[in-house]
mmCIF file of C-alpha atoms and ligand atoms in Angstrom:
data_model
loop_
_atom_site.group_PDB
_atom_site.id
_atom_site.type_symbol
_atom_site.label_atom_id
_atom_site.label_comp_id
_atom_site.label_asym_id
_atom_site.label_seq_id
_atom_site.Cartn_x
_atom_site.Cartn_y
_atom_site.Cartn_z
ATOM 1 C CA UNK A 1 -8.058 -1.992 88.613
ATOM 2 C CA UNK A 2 -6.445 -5.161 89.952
ATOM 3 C CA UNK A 3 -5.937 -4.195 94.113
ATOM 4 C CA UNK A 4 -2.974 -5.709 94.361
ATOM 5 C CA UNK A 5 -1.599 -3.697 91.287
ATOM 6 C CA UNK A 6 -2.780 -0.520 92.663
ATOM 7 C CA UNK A 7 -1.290 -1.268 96.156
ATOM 8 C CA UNK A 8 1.798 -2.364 94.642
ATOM 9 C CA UNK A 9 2.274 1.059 92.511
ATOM 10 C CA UNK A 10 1.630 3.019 95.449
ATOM 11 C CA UNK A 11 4.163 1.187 97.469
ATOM 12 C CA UNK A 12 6.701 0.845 94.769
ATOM 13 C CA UNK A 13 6.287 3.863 92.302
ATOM 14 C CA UNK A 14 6.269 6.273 95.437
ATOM 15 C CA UNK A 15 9.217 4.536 96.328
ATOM 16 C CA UNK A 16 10.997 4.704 92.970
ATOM 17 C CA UNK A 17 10.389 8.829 92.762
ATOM 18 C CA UNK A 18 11.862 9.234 95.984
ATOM 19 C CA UNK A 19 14.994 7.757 94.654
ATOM 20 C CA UNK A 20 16.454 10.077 92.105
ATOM 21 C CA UNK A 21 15.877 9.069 88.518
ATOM 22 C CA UNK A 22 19.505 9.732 87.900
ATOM 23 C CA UNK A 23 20.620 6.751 90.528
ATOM 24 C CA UNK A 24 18.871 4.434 89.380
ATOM 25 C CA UNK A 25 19.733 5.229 85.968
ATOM 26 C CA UNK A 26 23.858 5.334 87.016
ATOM 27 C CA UNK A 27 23.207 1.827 88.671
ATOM 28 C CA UNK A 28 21.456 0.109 85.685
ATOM 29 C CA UNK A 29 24.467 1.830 83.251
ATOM 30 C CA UNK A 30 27.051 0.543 85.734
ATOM 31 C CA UNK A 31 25.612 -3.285 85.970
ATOM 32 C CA UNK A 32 25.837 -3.080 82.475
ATOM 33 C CA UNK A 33 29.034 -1.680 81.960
ATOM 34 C CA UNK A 34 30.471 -3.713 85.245
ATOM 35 C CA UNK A 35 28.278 -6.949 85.099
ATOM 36 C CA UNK A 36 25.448 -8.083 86.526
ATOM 37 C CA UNK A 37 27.685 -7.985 89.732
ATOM 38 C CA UNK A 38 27.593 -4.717 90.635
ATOM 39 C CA UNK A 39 25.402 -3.473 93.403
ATOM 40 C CA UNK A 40 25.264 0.060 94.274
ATOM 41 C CA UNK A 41 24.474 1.954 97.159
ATOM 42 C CA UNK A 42 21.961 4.567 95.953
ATOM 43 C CA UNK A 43 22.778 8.043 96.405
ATOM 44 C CA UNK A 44 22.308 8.141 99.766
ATOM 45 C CA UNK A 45 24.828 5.423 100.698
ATOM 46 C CA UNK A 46 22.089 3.222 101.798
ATOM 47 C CA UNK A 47 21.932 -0.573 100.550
ATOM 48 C CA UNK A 48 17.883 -0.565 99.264
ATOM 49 C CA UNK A 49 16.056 -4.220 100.720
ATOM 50 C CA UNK A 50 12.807 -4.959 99.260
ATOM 51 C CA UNK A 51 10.892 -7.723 101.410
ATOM 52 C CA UNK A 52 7.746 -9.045 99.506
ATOM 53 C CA UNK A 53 5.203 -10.821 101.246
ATOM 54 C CA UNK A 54 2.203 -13.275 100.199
ATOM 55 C CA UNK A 55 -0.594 -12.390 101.274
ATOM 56 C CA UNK A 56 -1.853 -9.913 103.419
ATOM 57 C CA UNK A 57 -4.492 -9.337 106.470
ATOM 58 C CA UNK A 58 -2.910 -11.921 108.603
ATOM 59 C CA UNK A 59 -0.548 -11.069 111.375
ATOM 60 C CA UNK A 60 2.119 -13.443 110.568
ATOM 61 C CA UNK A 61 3.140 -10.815 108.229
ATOM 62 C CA UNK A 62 3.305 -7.986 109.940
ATOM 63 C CA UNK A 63 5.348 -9.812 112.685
ATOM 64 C CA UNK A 64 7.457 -10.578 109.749
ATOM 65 C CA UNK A 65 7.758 -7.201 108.572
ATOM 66 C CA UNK A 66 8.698 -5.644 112.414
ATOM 67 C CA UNK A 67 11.908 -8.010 112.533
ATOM 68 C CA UNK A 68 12.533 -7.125 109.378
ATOM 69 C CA UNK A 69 12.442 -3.167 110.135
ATOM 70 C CA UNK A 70 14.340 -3.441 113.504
ATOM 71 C CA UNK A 71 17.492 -5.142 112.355
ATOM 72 C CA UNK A 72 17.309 -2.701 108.647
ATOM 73 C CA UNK A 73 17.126 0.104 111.317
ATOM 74 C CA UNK A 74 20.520 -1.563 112.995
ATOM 75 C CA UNK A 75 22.057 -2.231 109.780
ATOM 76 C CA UNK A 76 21.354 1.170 108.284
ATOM 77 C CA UNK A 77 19.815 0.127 105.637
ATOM 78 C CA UNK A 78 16.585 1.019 103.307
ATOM 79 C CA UNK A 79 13.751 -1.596 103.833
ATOM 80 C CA UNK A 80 10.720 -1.656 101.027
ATOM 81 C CA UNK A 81 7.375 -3.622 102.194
ATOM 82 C CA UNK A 82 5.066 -5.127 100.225
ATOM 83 C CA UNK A 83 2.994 -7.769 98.509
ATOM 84 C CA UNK A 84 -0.178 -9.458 96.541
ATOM 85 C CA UNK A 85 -3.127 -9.306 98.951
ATOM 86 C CA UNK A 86 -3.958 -13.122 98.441
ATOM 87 C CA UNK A 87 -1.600 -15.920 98.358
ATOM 88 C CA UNK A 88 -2.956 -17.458 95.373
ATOM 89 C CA UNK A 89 -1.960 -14.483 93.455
ATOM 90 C CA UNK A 90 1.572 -15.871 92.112
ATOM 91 C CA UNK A 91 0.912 -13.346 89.105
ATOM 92 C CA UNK A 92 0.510 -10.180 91.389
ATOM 93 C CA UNK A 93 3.494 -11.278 93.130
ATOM 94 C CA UNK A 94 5.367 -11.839 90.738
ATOM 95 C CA UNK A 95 4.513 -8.095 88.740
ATOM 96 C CA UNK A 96 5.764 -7.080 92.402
ATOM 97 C CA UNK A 97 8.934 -8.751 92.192
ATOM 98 C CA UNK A 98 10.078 -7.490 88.446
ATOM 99 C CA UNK A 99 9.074 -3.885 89.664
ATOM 100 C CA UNK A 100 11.178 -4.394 92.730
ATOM 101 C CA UNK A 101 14.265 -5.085 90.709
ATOM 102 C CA UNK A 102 13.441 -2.549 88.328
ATOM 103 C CA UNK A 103 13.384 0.000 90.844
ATOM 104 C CA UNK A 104 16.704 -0.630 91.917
ATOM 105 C CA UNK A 105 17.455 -3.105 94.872
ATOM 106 C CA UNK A 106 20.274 -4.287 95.828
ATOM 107 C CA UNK A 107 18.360 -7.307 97.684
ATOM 108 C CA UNK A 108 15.168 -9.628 97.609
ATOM 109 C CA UNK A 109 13.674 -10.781 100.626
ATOM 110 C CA UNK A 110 11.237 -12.869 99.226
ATOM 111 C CA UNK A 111 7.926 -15.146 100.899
ATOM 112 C CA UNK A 112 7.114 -16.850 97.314
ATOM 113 C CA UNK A 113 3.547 -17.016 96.845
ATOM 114 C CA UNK A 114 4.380 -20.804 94.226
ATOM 115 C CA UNK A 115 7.468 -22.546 94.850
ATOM 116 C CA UNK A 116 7.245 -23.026 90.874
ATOM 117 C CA UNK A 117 6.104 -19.871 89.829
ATOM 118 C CA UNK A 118 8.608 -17.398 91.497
ATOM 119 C CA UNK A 119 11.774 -19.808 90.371
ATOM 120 C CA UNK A 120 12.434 -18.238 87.161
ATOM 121 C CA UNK A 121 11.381 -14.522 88.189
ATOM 122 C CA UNK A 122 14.254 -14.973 91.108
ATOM 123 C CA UNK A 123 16.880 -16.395 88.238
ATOM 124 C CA UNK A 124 16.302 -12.765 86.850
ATOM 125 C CA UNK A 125 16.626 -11.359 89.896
ATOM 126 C CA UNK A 126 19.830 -12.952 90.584
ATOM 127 C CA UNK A 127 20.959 -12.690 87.136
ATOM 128 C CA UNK A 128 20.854 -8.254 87.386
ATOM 129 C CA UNK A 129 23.391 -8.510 90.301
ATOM 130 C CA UNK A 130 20.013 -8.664 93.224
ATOM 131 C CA UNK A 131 21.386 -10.793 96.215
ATOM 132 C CA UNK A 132 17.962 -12.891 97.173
ATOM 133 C CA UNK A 133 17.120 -15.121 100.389
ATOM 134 C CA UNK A 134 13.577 -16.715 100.498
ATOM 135 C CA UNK A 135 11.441 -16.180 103.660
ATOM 136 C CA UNK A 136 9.574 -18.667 105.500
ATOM 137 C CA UNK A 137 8.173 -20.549 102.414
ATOM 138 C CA UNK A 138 10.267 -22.759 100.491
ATOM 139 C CA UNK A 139 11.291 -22.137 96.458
ATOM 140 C CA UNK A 140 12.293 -24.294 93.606
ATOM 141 C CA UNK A 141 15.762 -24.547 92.378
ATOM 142 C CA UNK A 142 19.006 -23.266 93.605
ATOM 143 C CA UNK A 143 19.379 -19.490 92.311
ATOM 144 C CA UNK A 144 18.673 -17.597 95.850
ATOM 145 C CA UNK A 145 21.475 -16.964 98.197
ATOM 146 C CA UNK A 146 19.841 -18.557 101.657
ATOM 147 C CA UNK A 147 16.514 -19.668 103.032
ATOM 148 C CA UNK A 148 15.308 -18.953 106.483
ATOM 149 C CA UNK A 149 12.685 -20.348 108.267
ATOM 150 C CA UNK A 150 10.614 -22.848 110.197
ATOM 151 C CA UNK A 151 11.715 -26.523 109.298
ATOM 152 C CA UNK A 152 8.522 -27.158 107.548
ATOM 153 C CA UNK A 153 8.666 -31.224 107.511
ATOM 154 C CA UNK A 154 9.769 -31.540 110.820
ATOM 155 C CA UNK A 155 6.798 -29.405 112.281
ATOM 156 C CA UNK A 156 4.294 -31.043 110.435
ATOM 157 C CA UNK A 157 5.379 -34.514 112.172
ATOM 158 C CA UNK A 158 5.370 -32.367 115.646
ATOM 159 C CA UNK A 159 1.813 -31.919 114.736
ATOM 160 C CA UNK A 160 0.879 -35.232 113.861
ATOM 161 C CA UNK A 161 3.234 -36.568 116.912
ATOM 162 C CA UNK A 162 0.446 -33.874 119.110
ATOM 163 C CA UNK A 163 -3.036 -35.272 117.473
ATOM 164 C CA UNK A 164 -1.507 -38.916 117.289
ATOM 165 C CA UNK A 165 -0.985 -38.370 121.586
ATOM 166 C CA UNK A 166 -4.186 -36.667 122.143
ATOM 167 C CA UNK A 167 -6.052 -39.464 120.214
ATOM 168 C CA UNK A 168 -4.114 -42.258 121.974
ATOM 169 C CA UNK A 169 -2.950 -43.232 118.492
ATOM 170 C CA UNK A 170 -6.829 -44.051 117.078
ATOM 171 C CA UNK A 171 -9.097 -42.426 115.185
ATOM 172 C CA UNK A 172 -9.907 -41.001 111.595
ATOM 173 C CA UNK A 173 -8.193 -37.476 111.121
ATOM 174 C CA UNK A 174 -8.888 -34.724 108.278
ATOM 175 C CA UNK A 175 -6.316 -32.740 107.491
ATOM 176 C CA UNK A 176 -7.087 -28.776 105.852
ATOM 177 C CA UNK A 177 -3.995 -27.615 103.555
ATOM 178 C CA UNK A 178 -3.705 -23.738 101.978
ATOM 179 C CA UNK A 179 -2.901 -24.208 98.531
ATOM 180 C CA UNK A 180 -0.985 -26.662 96.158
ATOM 181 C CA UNK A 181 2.698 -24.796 95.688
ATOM 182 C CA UNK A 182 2.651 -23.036 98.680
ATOM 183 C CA UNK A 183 6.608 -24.631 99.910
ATOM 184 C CA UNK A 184 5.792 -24.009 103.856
ATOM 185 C CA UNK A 185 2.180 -25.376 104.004
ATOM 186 C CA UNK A 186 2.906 -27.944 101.472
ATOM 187 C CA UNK A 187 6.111 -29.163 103.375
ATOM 188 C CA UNK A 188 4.135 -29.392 106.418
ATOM 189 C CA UNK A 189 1.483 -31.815 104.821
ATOM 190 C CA UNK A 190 4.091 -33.827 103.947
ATOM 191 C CA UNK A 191 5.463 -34.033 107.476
ATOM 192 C CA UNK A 192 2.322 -34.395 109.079
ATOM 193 C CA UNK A 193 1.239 -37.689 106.805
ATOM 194 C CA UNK A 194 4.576 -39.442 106.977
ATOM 195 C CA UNK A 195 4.347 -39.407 110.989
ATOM 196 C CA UNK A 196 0.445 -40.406 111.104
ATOM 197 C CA UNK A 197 1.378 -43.516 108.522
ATOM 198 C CA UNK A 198 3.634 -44.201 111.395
ATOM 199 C CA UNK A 199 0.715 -44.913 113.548
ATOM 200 C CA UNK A 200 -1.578 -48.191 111.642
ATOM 201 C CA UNK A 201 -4.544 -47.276 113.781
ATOM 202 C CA UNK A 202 -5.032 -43.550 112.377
ATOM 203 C CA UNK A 203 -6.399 -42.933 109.151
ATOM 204 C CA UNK A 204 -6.575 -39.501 107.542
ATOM 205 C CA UNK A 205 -10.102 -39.590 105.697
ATOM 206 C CA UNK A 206 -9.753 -36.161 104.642
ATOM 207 C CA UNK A 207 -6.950 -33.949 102.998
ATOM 208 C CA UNK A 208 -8.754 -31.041 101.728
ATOM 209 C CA UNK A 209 -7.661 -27.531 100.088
ATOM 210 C CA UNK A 210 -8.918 -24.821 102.191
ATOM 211 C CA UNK A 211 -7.525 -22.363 100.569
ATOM 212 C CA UNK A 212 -6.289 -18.579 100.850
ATOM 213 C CA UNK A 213 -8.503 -17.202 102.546
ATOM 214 C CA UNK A 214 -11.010 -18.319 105.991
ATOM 215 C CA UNK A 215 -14.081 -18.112 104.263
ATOM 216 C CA UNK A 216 -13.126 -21.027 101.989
ATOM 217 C CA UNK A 217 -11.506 -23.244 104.545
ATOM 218 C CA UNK A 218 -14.788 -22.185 107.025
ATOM 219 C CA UNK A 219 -16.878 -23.756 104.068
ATOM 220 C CA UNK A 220 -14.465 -26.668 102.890
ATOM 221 C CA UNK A 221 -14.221 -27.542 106.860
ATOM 222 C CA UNK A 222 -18.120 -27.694 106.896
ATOM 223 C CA UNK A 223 -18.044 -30.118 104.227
ATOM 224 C CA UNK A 224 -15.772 -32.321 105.510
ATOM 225 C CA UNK A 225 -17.224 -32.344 109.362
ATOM 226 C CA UNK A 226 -20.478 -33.064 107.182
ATOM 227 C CA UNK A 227 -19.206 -36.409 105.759
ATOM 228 C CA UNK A 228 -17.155 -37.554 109.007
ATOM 229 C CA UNK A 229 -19.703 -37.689 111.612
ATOM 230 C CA UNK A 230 -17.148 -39.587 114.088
ATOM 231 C CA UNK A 231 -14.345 -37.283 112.778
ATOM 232 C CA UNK A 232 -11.881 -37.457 115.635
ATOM 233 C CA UNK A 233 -9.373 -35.283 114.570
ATOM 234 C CA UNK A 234 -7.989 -32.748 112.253
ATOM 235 C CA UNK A 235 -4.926 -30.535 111.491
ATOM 236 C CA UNK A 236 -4.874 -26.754 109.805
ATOM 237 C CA UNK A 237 -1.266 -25.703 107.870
ATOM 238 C CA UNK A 238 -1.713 -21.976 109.050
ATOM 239 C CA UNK A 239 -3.219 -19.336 109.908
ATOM 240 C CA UNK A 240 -6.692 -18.721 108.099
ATOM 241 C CA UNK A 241 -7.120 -22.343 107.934
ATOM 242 C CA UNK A 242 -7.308 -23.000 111.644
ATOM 243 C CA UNK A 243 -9.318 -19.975 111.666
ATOM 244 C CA UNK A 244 -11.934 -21.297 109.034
ATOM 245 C CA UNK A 245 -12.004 -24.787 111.236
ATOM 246 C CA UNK A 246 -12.487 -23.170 114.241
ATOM 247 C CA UNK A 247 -15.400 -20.929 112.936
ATOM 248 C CA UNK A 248 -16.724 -24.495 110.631
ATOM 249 C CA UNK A 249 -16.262 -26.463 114.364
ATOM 250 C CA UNK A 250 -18.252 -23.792 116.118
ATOM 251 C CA UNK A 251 -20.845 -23.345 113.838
ATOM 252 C CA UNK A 252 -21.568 -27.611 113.428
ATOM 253 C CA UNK A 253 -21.860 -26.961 117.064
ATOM 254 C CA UNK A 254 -19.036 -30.516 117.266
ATOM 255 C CA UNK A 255 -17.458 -31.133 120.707
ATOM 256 C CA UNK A 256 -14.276 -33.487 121.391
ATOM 257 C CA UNK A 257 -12.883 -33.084 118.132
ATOM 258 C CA UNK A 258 -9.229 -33.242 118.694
ATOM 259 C CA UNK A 259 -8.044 -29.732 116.733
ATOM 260 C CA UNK A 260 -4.014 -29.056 115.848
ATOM 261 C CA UNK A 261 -3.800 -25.748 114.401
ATOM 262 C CA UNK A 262 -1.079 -23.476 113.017
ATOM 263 C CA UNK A 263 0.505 -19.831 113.797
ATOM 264 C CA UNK A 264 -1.185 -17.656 116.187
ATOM 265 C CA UNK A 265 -3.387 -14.421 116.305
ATOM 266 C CA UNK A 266 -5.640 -13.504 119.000
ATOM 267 C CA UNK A 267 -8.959 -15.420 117.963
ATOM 268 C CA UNK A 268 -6.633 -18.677 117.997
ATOM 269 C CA UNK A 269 -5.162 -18.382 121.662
ATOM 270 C CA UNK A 270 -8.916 -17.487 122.557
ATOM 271 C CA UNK A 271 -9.455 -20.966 121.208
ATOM 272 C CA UNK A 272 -6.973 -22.675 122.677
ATOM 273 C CA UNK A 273 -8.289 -21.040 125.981
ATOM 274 C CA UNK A 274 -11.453 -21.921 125.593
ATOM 275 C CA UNK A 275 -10.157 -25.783 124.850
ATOM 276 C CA UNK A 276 -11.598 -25.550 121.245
ATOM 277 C CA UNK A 277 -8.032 -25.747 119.948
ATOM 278 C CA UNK A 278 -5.758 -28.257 121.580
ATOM 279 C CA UNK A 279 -2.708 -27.114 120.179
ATOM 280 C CA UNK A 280 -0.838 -24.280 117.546
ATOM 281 C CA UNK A 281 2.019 -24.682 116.290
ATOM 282 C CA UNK A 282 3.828 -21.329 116.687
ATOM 283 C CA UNK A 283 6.523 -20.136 114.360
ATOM 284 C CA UNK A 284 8.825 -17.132 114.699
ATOM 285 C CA UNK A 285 8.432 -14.486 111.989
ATOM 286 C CA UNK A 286 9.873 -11.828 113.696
ATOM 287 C CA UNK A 287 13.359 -13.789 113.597
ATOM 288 C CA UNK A 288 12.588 -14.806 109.903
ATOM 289 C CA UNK A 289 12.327 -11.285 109.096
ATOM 290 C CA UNK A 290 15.021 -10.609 111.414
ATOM 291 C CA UNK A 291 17.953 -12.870 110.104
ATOM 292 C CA UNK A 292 16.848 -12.655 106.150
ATOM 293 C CA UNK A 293 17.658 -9.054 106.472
ATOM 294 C CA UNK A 294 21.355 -10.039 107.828
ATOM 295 C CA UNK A 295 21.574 -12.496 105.504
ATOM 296 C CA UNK A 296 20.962 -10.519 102.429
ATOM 297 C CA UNK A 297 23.132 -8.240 103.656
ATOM 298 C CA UNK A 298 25.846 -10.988 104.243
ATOM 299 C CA UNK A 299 25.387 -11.739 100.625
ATOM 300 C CA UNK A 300 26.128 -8.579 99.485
ATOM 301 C CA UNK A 301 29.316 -7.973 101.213
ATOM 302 C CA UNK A 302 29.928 -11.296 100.122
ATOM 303 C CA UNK A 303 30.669 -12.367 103.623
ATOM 304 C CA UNK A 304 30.205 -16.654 104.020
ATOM 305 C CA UNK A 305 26.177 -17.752 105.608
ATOM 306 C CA UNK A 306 24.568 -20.475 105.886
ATOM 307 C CA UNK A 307 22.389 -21.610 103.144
ATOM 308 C CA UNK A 308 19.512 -22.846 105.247
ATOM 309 C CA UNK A 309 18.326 -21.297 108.580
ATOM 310 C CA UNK A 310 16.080 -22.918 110.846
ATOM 311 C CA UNK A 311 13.863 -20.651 113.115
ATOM 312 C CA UNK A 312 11.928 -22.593 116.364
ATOM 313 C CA UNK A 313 8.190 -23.921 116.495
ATOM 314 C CA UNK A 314 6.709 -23.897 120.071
ATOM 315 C CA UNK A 315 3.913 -25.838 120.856
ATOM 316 C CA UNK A 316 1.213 -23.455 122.632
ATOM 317 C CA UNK A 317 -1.454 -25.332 124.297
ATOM 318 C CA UNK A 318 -3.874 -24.323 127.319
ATOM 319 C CA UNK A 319 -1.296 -25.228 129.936
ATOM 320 C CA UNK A 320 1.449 -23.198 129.164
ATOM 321 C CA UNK A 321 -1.086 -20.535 128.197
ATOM 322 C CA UNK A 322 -2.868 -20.204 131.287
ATOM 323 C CA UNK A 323 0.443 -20.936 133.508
ATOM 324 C CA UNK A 324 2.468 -17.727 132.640
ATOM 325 C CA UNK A 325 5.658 -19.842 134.078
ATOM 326 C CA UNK A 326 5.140 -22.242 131.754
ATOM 327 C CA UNK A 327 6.775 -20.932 129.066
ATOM 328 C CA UNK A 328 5.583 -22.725 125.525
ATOM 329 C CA UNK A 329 8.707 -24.779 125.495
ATOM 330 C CA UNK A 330 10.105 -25.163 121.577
ATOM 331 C CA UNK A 331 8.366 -28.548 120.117
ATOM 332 C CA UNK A 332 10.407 -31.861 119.990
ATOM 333 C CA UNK A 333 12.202 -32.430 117.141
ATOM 334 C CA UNK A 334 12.321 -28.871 115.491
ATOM 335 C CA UNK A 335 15.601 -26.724 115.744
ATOM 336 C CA UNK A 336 15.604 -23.606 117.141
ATOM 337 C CA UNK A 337 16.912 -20.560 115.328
ATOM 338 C CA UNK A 338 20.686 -19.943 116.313
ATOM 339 C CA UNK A 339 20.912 -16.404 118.087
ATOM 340 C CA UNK A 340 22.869 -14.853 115.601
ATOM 341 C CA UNK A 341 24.282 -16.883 112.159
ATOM 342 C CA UNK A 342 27.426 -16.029 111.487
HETATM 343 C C1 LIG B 401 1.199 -18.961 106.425
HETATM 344 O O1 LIG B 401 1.838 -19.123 105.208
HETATM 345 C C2 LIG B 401 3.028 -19.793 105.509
HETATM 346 O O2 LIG B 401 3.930 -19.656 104.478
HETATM 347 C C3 LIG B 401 3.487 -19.142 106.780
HETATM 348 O O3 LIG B 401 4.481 -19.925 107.423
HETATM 349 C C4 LIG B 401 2.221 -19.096 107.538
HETATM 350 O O4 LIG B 401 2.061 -20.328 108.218
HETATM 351 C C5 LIG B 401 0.515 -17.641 106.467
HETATM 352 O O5 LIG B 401 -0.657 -17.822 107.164
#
């Protein structure tokens, strides 16, 4: 049996029989007989928030999922968890998303796994009366009520701004994406190689796939180190793939190669502490969890929220790591998350 299906059915089929058969059959007979417009409280009184993730054993999510669950605790309302274990698994998530809406939600909190992919899956979404704000990674089209998250462009060019500085503005660069259609990681790429054209005496030699999971980006950073003896730099979009360099940088046993990484977990502050990793950039999930919950719920109540929310980047290096008083200040040119959004 496909994991992520039997993770999902756990997760969501427990969840459906603990809400009464007879609610969710009342709500689906009054969407129909009120439009798609109605949402409905389910028997309890509680609004019923599904957040789906893409992919999981890294932290990032779970830090997503605890902002999530504190402001649903302030807000009263139900919060459902889940997603495909890989973030190559668009199918998965998508299964996850239909049986969300089937079960009865009254919004989507969604991380899309394909910025492509998920577009017409939220139109049907949207289309049965489900309010839905994408998380962290960007989606096609137009159909979801608000996006929240880091300004994906801009820290991409606060990474290349980093590596361009630490190289003196020389030197041949590899860069190590996720996936093609992941929105965040993609965007990112995008920033990173408009700001290094900027700079005529870098040249990025290498923009490889890495991949969903360390293991691949461990093996396609190996290759690339293999080919680029006088590599002087390189970049990682996230997570596992500044995970799989660091492991690929260790293991080629290569010193003084420049290394701008991406969101945080303990192995990549021991890196940066150990002055293997010069720099991460490191988002806020917490707050994107935080806010899409209050946004979602703005959209229901049909109160006015911005379309686009912006949460900070700060740039964690070995100075402000070591120094406790200096605080990682947020990176140039990003914008930090307002406290609250309405
Ligand atoms: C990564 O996927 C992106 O969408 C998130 O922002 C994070 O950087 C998960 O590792």
């Amino acid at each position: 049996m496909d994991h992520a299906e039997g993770h999902s059915e756990l997760g969501l089929r427990g969840r459906t029989a603990g809400v009464s058969v007879t609610a969710v059959l009342l709500r689906s007979l009054l969407a129909a007989v009120l439009g798609a417009s109605a949402t409905l409280a389910v028997a309890d009184g509680k609004l019923r928030i599904a957040l789906l993730h893409k992919g999981s054993f890294l932290d990032f999510w779970d830090d997503m999922h605890a902002g999530a669950r504190a402001t649903a605790a302030e807000l009263g309302v139900e919060l459902l968890f889940d997603g495909p274990p890989y973030s190559d698994n668009a199918p998965a998530q998508i299964k996850l998303v239909n049986r969300a809406v089937e079960s009865g939600i009254d919004a989507l909190l969604l991380v899309p796994t394909d910025r492509a992919a998920l577009e017409e899956p939220v139109k049907k979404a949207v289309a049965r009366g489900v309010k839905v704000v994408i998380v962290d990674s960007e989606l096609n089209g137009s159909s979801y009520s608000a996006f929240v998250g880091t300004d994906n462009v801009a820290a991409g060019r606060v990474a290349a701004q980093k590596l361009a500085s630490l190289l003196e503005g020389q030197g041949k660069l590899a860069m190590i994406r996720l996936i093609q259609g992941s929105g965040s990681t993609e965007a990112r790429a995008r920033g990173f190689r408009s700001e290094i054209e900027r700079h005529p005496k870098l040249r990025l030699v290498e923009d490889a796939l890495g991949g969903a999971l360390e293991g691949a980006a461990f093996r396609v950073t190996k290759e690339v180190l293999g080919r680029h003896p006088d590599l002087a730099g390189i970049f990682c979009v996230n997570e596992s793939t500044t995970k799989g360099a660091l492991l690929a940088l260790r293991d080629a046993r290569r010193k003084g190669v420049r290394f701008v990484g991406f969101d945080s977990n303990p192995e990549l502050l021991e890196g940066v502490r150990s002055k293997e990793i010069d720099a991460l950039l490191v988002q806020d999930p917490a707050a994107m969890g935080a806010h899409a919950v209050r946004l979602a719920v703005d959209a229901i109540s049909g109160k006015p929220s911005p379309r686009q929310l912006h949460t900070g980047i700060k740039l964690m290096t070995q100075e402000n790591l070591t120094r406790p008083e200096a605080k990682a200040a947020p990176a140039p040119g990003t914008i930090e998350a307002s406290k609250r959004h309405d």
